[in-house]
Coordinates of C-alpha atoms in Angstrom, one line a residue:
G940 CA 104.5 111.6 105.7
I941 CA 102.3 112.8 108.1
T942 CA 99.4 112.3 106.3
G943 CA 100.8 108.5 105.5
A944 CA 101.2 107.9 108.9
V945 CA 97.5 109.4 109.7
L946 CA 95.4 107.2 106.8
A947 CA 97.4 104.1 106.6
G948 CA 99.8 103.9 110.0
G949 CA 97.2 101.9 111.4
A950 CA 97.1 98.1 110.8
V951 CA 101.1 98.2 111.5
S952 CA 100.4 100.2 114.2
A953 CA 98.2 97.5 116.2
R954 CA 100.6 94.9 115.0
L955 CA 103.4 95.8 116.6
A956 CA 101.4 97.3 119.7
Q957 CA 99.4 93.2 120.7
G958 CA 100.8 91.0 117.6
I959 CA 104.5 90.5 118.7
V960 CA 104.0 90.4 122.0
E961 CA 101.4 88.2 124.3
L962 CA 100.0 90.8 126.3
G963 CA 96.4 89.8 127.4
D964 CA 94.9 91.0 130.3
V965 CA 98.5 92.3 131.4
A966 CA 97.8 95.3 128.6
Q967 CA 96.9 97.4 131.6
G968 CA 99.6 96.9 134.2
A969 CA 103.0 98.1 134.8
R970 CA 105.1 95.6 132.6
A971 CA 103.8 96.3 129.6
P972 CA 104.2 99.7 129.2
M973 CA 108.0 99.0 130.5
V974 CA 108.1 96.5 127.9
M975 CA 108.1 99.6 125.0
V976 CA 110.1 102.1 127.1
A977 CA 112.5 98.8 126.9
A978 CA 112.0 98.3 123.0
L979 CA 112.0 101.8 122.3
I980 CA 114.6 102.2 124.4
G981 CA 117.1 99.1 123.0
A982 CA 116.5 100.3 119.3
A983 CA 117.2 104.1 119.3
S984 CA 120.7 102.9 120.7
W985 CA 120.8 100.5 118.1
I986 CA 120.0 103.0 115.3
T987 CA 121.6 105.6 116.7
L988 CA 125.3 104.2 116.6
A989 CA 124.2 102.6 113.1
T990 CA 123.5 105.9 111.6
A991 CA 126.7 107.6 112.9
G992 CA 128.1 104.7 111.1
S993 CA 126.2 105.4 107.7
L994 CA 125.0 101.9 107.9
P995 CA 121.2 102.1 106.5
V996 CA 120.0 99.5 109.4
S997 CA 116.1 99.1 109.8
T998 CA 113.9 100.4 112.7
S999 CA 111.5 98.4 112.0
H1000 CA 113.5 94.8 112.4
S1001 CA 114.8 96.9 115.4
I1002 CA 111.3 97.3 117.4
V1003 CA 110.5 94.2 116.3
G1004 CA 113.6 93.0 117.5
G1005 CA 113.4 95.3 121.3
I1006 CA 109.9 94.5 121.4
A1007 CA 111.1 90.4 121.1
G1008 CA 113.6 91.0 123.8
A1009 CA 111.8 92.4 126.2
G1010 CA 108.7 91.0 126.1
A1011 CA 110.8 87.6 127.0
V1012 CA 112.5 89.3 130.3
A1013 CA 109.2 90.1 131.4
F1014 CA 106.6 87.6 130.5
G1015 CA 108.7 84.6 129.8
P1016 CA 109.6 83.5 126.1
G1017 CA 105.7 82.1 125.9
S1018 CA 104.8 85.4 125.4
V1019 CA 106.5 86.3 122.6
A1020 CA 104.6 85.0 119.3
W1021 CA 107.5 83.7 117.5
G1022 CA 105.2 82.9 114.8
T1023 CA 105.0 86.2 114.2
V1024 CA 108.4 86.9 113.8
A1025 CA 109.4 84.5 111.4
M1026 CA 106.5 85.5 109.5
I1027 CA 107.5 89.1 109.4
A1028 CA 111.5 87.8 109.6
S1029 CA 110.4 86.0 106.5
V1030 CA 108.6 89.5 104.5
W1031 CA 111.9 91.1 105.5
V1032 CA 113.6 89.0 103.5
A1033 CA 110.9 89.3 100.3
T1034 CA 110.4 92.6 100.4
P1035 CA 113.8 94.1 99.2
I1036 CA 114.1 91.3 96.4
L1037 CA 110.1 92.4 95.0
S1038 CA 111.4 96.0 95.3
G1039 CA 114.5 95.5 93.2
A1040 CA 113.4 93.2 90.8
L1041 CA 110.5 95.7 90.2
A1042 CA 113.1 98.6 90.1
G1043 CA 115.3 97.3 88.1
A1044 CA 112.0 95.6 85.1
L1045 CA 111.2 99.3 85.5
L1046 CA 114.2 100.6 84.3
I1047 CA 114.7 98.6 81.7
L1048 CA 111.2 99.4 80.1
L1049 CA 112.2 102.5 80.5
R1050 CA 115.6 102.4 78.8
R1051 CA 114.6 101.0 75.8
K1052 CA 111.2 102.5 75.1
V1053 CA 112.7 106.5 76.1
V1054 CA 115.5 106.8 77.1
D1055 CA 117.9 104.5 74.7
A1056 CA 114.7 104.8 71.8
A1057 CA 116.1 106.2 68.2
D1058 CA 113.5 108.6 68.8
R1059 CA 113.4 109.6 72.5
A1060 CA 110.4 112.6 72.4
Q1061 CA 108.3 110.0 70.7
G1062 CA 109.3 107.9 73.4
A1063 CA 108.5 110.2 75.8
Q1064 CA 104.8 111.3 74.1
R1065 CA 104.2 107.9 73.7
W1066 CA 105.3 106.5 77.8
L1067 CA 105.6 109.3 80.5
P1068 CA 102.1 110.5 79.9
P1069 CA 100.1 106.6 80.6
L1070 CA 103.0 106.2 83.3
V1071 CA 102.3 108.7 85.1
G1072 CA 98.3 109.1 84.7
L1073 CA 98.4 105.1 86.1
M1074 CA 100.5 106.1 89.4
S1075 CA 98.4 109.3 89.9
G1076 CA 95.1 106.7 89.3
A1077 CA 96.4 104.7 91.3
F1078 CA 97.2 106.3 94.7
A1079 CA 94.1 108.5 94.3
G1080 CA 92.0 104.6 94.7
Y1081 CA 94.4 103.3 97.5
V1082 CA 94.1 106.5 99.6
M1083 CA 90.2 106.7 98.8
I1084 CA 89.8 102.6 99.9
L1085 CA 91.1 104.0 103.3
L1086 CA 88.6 106.6 103.3
Q1087 CA 86.4 104.2 103.3
G1088 CA 84.2 106.1 100.3
S1089 CA 82.2 104.3 98.3
A1090 CA 82.9 102.1 95.2
V1091 CA 81.2 104.9 92.9
A1092 CA 83.1 108.1 95.3
T1093 CA 86.3 105.6 94.3
T1094 CA 85.9 104.8 90.8
A1095 CA 85.1 108.7 89.9
V1096 CA 88.2 110.0 91.7
T1097 CA 90.9 107.1 90.5
L1098 CA 89.2 108.1 86.9
V1099 CA 89.5 112.0 86.9
L1100 CA 92.8 112.1 88.7
G1101 CA 94.4 109.4 86.6
L1102 CA 93.3 111.7 83.1
G1103 CA 94.3 114.9 85.1
G1104 CA 97.9 113.5 85.2
L1105 CA 97.5 111.6 81.8
L1106 CA 96.3 115.3 80.3
V1107 CA 99.2 117.3 82.3
T1108 CA 102.0 114.8 82.3
R1109 CA 101.3 115.0 78.3
Q1110 CA 101.1 118.9 77.7
G1111 CA 104.4 118.9 80.1
V1112 CA 106.1 116.6 77.6
R1113 CA 105.2 118.8 74.9
S1114 CA 106.4 121.9 76.2
E1115 CA 109.5 120.8 76.7
L1116 CA 109.8 118.8 72.8
A1117 CA 108.9 121.7 72.1
R1118 CA 111.9 124.0 73.8
D1119 CA 114.2 121.9 71.9
P1120 CA 112.7 118.4 69.7
D1121 CA 116.0 117.5 68.9
K1122 CA 118.0 117.1 72.6
P1123 CA 115.2 116.5 75.4
A1124 CA 116.1 117.1 78.9
T1125 CA 115.1 113.8 80.0
R1126 CA 115.5 115.1 83.5
R1127 CA 112.9 117.9 83.1
L1128 CA 111.1 115.0 80.9
L1129 CA 111.3 113.1 84.0
R1130 CA 110.4 115.5 86.3
P1131 CA 106.9 115.5 87.0
A1132 CA 106.3 111.8 87.2
V1133 CA 109.8 111.9 90.0
L1134 CA 107.7 114.3 91.6
L1135 CA 104.6 111.8 92.1
A1136 CA 107.3 109.1 93.0
V1137 CA 108.6 110.2 95.8
A1138 CA 105.0 112.2 97.4
I1139 CA 104.2 108.1 96.8
L1140 CA 107.2 106.5 99.1
G1141 CA 106.8 109.2 101.9
F1142 CA 103.2 108.0 102.4
A1143 CA 103.9 105.1 102.3
H1144 CA 107.2 105.7 104.3
G1145 CA 104.6 107.9 107.1
A1146 CA 102.5 104.5 106.8
N1147 CA 104.2 101.9 107.4
D1148 CA 107.2 103.1 109.4
V1149 CA 104.9 105.3 111.9
G1150 CA 104.2 102.3 113.5
N1151 CA 107.9 101.4 114.9
I1152 CA 106.8 104.5 117.4
A1153 CA 102.9 104.4 117.5
G1154 CA 102.6 101.0 118.3
P1155 CA 104.9 101.1 121.6
L1156 CA 103.3 104.7 122.4
S1157 CA 100.0 104.4 122.6
V1158 CA 100.6 100.8 125.2
I1159 CA 102.6 103.1 127.8
L1160 CA 99.6 105.4 127.0
Q1161 CA 97.0 102.5 128.2
G1162 CA 95.2 103.3 131.0
Q1163 CA 97.3 106.7 132.2
S1164 CA 95.7 110.0 133.6
V1165 CA 97.7 112.0 130.5
A1166 CA 95.8 111.2 127.9
P1167 CA 92.5 111.2 129.4
G1168 CA 90.9 112.0 125.9
L1169 CA 91.9 109.5 123.6
N1170 CA 90.2 106.2 123.3
L1171 CA 93.0 102.8 124.0
G1172 CA 91.8 100.2 124.5
P1173 CA 94.1 97.5 123.9
G1174 CA 95.2 97.2 119.4
V1175 CA 93.9 100.8 119.3
V1176 CA 96.1 103.4 117.9
P1177 CA 94.6 106.9 117.9
V1178 CA 94.6 109.6 115.6
L1179 CA 96.7 111.8 117.8
V1180 CA 99.8 109.1 118.8
L1181 CA 99.9 108.2 114.9
A1182 CA 100.2 111.8 113.8
C1183 CA 103.0 112.9 116.1
G1184 CA 105.2 110.2 115.3
G1185 CA 104.8 110.9 111.7
L1186 CA 105.6 113.9 112.7
A1187 CA 109.2 112.0 114.4
I1188 CA 109.8 110.7 111.4
A1189 CA 109.9 113.7 109.4
T1190 CA 112.0 116.0 112.1
G1191 CA 114.7 112.6 112.4
T1192 CA 114.3 112.8 108.9
L1193 CA 115.3 115.7 108.5
L1194 CA 118.4 116.4 111.1
F1195 CA 119.8 113.2 111.2
G1196 CA 119.1 111.5 107.7
R1197 CA 122.1 112.5 105.6
R1198 CA 124.6 110.5 105.9
V1199 CA 122.8 107.6 105.0
V1200 CA 120.1 108.9 102.3
H1201 CA 124.1 109.4 100.8
M1202 CA 124.7 106.0 100.6
V1203 CA 121.7 104.7 99.5
G1204 CA 121.2 107.4 96.6
S1205 CA 125.5 107.7 95.7
G1206 CA 127.2 105.1 98.3
I1207 CA 125.9 101.6 96.2
T1208 CA 125.5 102.9 93.0
R1209 CA 125.0 106.3 90.7
L1210 CA 121.5 107.4 91.1
N1211 CA 119.7 109.6 87.8
A1212 CA 116.2 111.1 87.5
W1213 CA 115.5 107.9 85.8
R1214 CA 116.5 105.4 87.9
A1215 CA 115.4 106.8 91.8
F1216 CA 112.2 107.5 89.5
C1217 CA 112.4 103.2 89.5
V1218 CA 113.3 103.0 92.9
S1219 CA 111.1 106.1 94.7
L1220 CA 107.8 103.7 92.8
A1221 CA 108.9 100.4 92.9
T1222 CA 109.8 101.1 96.9
A1223 CA 106.6 102.7 97.4
I1224 CA 104.4 100.0 95.9
V1225 CA 105.7 97.4 98.1
V1226 CA 106.0 99.1 101.4
M1227 CA 102.4 100.0 101.1
G1228 CA 101.2 96.8 100.1
A1229 CA 102.9 95.5 103.3
S1230 CA 101.1 98.7 105.0
G1231 CA 97.8 97.3 103.7
L1232 CA 98.7 93.8 105.3
G1233 CA 99.6 95.3 108.3
L1234 CA 104.0 94.1 108.0
P1235 CA 105.9 95.9 109.6
V1236 CA 108.8 96.7 107.3
S1237 CA 111.8 98.6 106.9
T1238 CA 111.1 101.3 104.1
T1239 CA 115.2 102.1 104.0
H1240 CA 115.5 97.9 103.2
V1241 CA 113.2 98.3 101.2
A1242 CA 114.5 101.7 98.8
V1243 CA 117.9 99.9 99.1
G1244 CA 117.0 96.0 97.2
G1245 CA 115.7 98.4 94.9
V1246 CA 118.7 100.4 94.2
F1247 CA 121.0 97.2 93.8
G1248 CA 118.0 96.4 91.3
V1249 CA 118.1 99.2 88.9
G1250 CA 122.4 98.9 89.3
F1251 CA 122.4 95.2 88.4
A1252 CA 119.7 96.0 85.5
R1253 CA 122.1 98.6 83.9
E1254 CA 125.3 95.9 84.6
W1255 CA 122.6 93.5 82.4
L1256 CA 122.1 96.3 79.9
D1257 CA 125.2 97.9 79.4
H1258 CA 126.7 94.3 78.9
R1259 CA 123.9 93.1 76.1
R1260 CA 125.3 96.2 74.3
E1261 CA 129.1 95.9 74.5
T1262 CA 128.6 92.4 73.9
R1263 CA 127.2 93.7 69.9
A1264 CA 129.6 95.9 69.5
E1265 CA 134.0 94.8 70.4
A1266 CA 135.2 92.2 73.5
L1267 CA 136.6 95.4 76.3
P1268 CA 139.8 94.6 77.8
A1269 CA 139.0 92.1 81.5
E1270 CA 140.2 95.8 83.7
E1271 CA 137.4 98.0 81.7
T1272 CA 135.2 95.5 82.2
R1273 CA 135.9 95.1 85.9
R1274 CA 135.9 98.7 86.2
R1275 CA 132.7 99.0 84.6
I1276 CA 131.1 97.7 87.6
L1277 CA 127.9 99.4 88.4
V1278 CA 127.2 98.4 91.6
R1279 CA 129.7 97.9 95.4
R1280 CA 129.7 95.0 96.2
S1281 CA 131.6 95.4 99.1
H1282 CA 127.8 97.0 100.5
V1283 CA 126.1 93.9 100.0
V1284 CA 128.2 93.0 102.5
T1285 CA 127.9 95.8 104.8
I1286 CA 124.7 96.5 104.5
T1287 CA 123.4 92.2 105.0
A1288 CA 125.9 92.5 108.1
A1289 CA 124.3 95.0 109.6
W1290 CA 120.3 93.7 108.7
L1291 CA 121.0 89.9 110.3
V1292 CA 122.8 91.3 113.5
T1293 CA 119.8 94.1 113.8
L1294 CA 116.9 91.7 115.5
P1295 CA 120.0 89.5 117.6
I1296 CA 121.4 93.1 118.6
T1297 CA 118.3 94.8 119.7
A1298 CA 116.5 92.0 121.1
S1299 CA 119.4 91.6 123.6
L1300 CA 119.6 95.2 124.1
G1301 CA 115.7 95.7 124.6
G1302 CA 116.1 92.6 127.1
L1303 CA 118.4 94.4 128.9
A1304 CA 116.8 97.4 129.4
C1305 CA 113.4 95.8 130.3
L1306 CA 115.8 94.0 133.5
L1307 CA 117.3 97.5 134.6
L1308 CA 113.9 99.0 134.7
L1309 CA 112.2 95.9 135.9
W1310 CA 115.7 96.0 138.5
A1311 CA 115.0 100.0 139.2
T1312 CA 110.9 100.0 140.2
G1313 CA 110.7 96.2 141.1
V1314 CA 107.9 95.7 139.3

């Protein structure tokens, strides 16, 4: 997460620092930092309450709402780039749908070609090594582009690491099949792919979510004597701020993320290694794409979309299998519904209310700060 924050977090952080509220020449004044402090207070208050209730709300949604609400109070509603807010909100709708479609399609592919194949061993040998090779090569190329490597160097690193991932996975699959050729443990077969997908997801998480901290913090520190060595011009987010933001994300996840992780991992639909891999990879692809465009999306939001995607894909696959066999009683069909629909309503409601609630909290916090300081 910290690596992703440092290498790829600048674009999202800069958009949150300068793209939601038109600070203009007031960026060095007292009100601009106060807007960001108020936005952080509003977002943190809502996220703390939601986390206590095991609701996977979005930090990105919360900070955008907080900045918009506080900015409207401090500089007037006309200072808020409502077009940008609307564009970001439309991306929030599209990203979980895209993640769900990718995760579901990937699960269907793996179920058909490996898990449910007549010859699982042959399917694993044919599909898993190229898949890991493609993942490792593509990720290496993405990092090289972030590092502004030359075309030759980027191509070379992409090919070498892609081929390396393919060969290492092929050897691992062969070793596992040699241990038990008749009933290979699918969990161990998929281990390299799962580890790589989770690592890429961690990178993507840091790259996008660090902006929620680093963007406001960079505005707060602008022109302050507490950080004389930092380049804190408008729209500039220093590497040190990105690194501190990444560390804060990692610490918060370790200390307080268990409830939400349980909700996403088992509350919506049950995840095994194959499903978790599909969700992780789909989420990483969508979030890294958004980060490259400088769009603040919710990693949790996108991951939940992926979880719903694999859940509905499981239902579709199992329904197709059952229609070929004897029809099941209605009660048995209902019992086999694999996605808990009640969570769809709960999670969607939490997402919908996040923006107005955090805008209200951010605006209220800004109003109190302005009153207390007389700015």
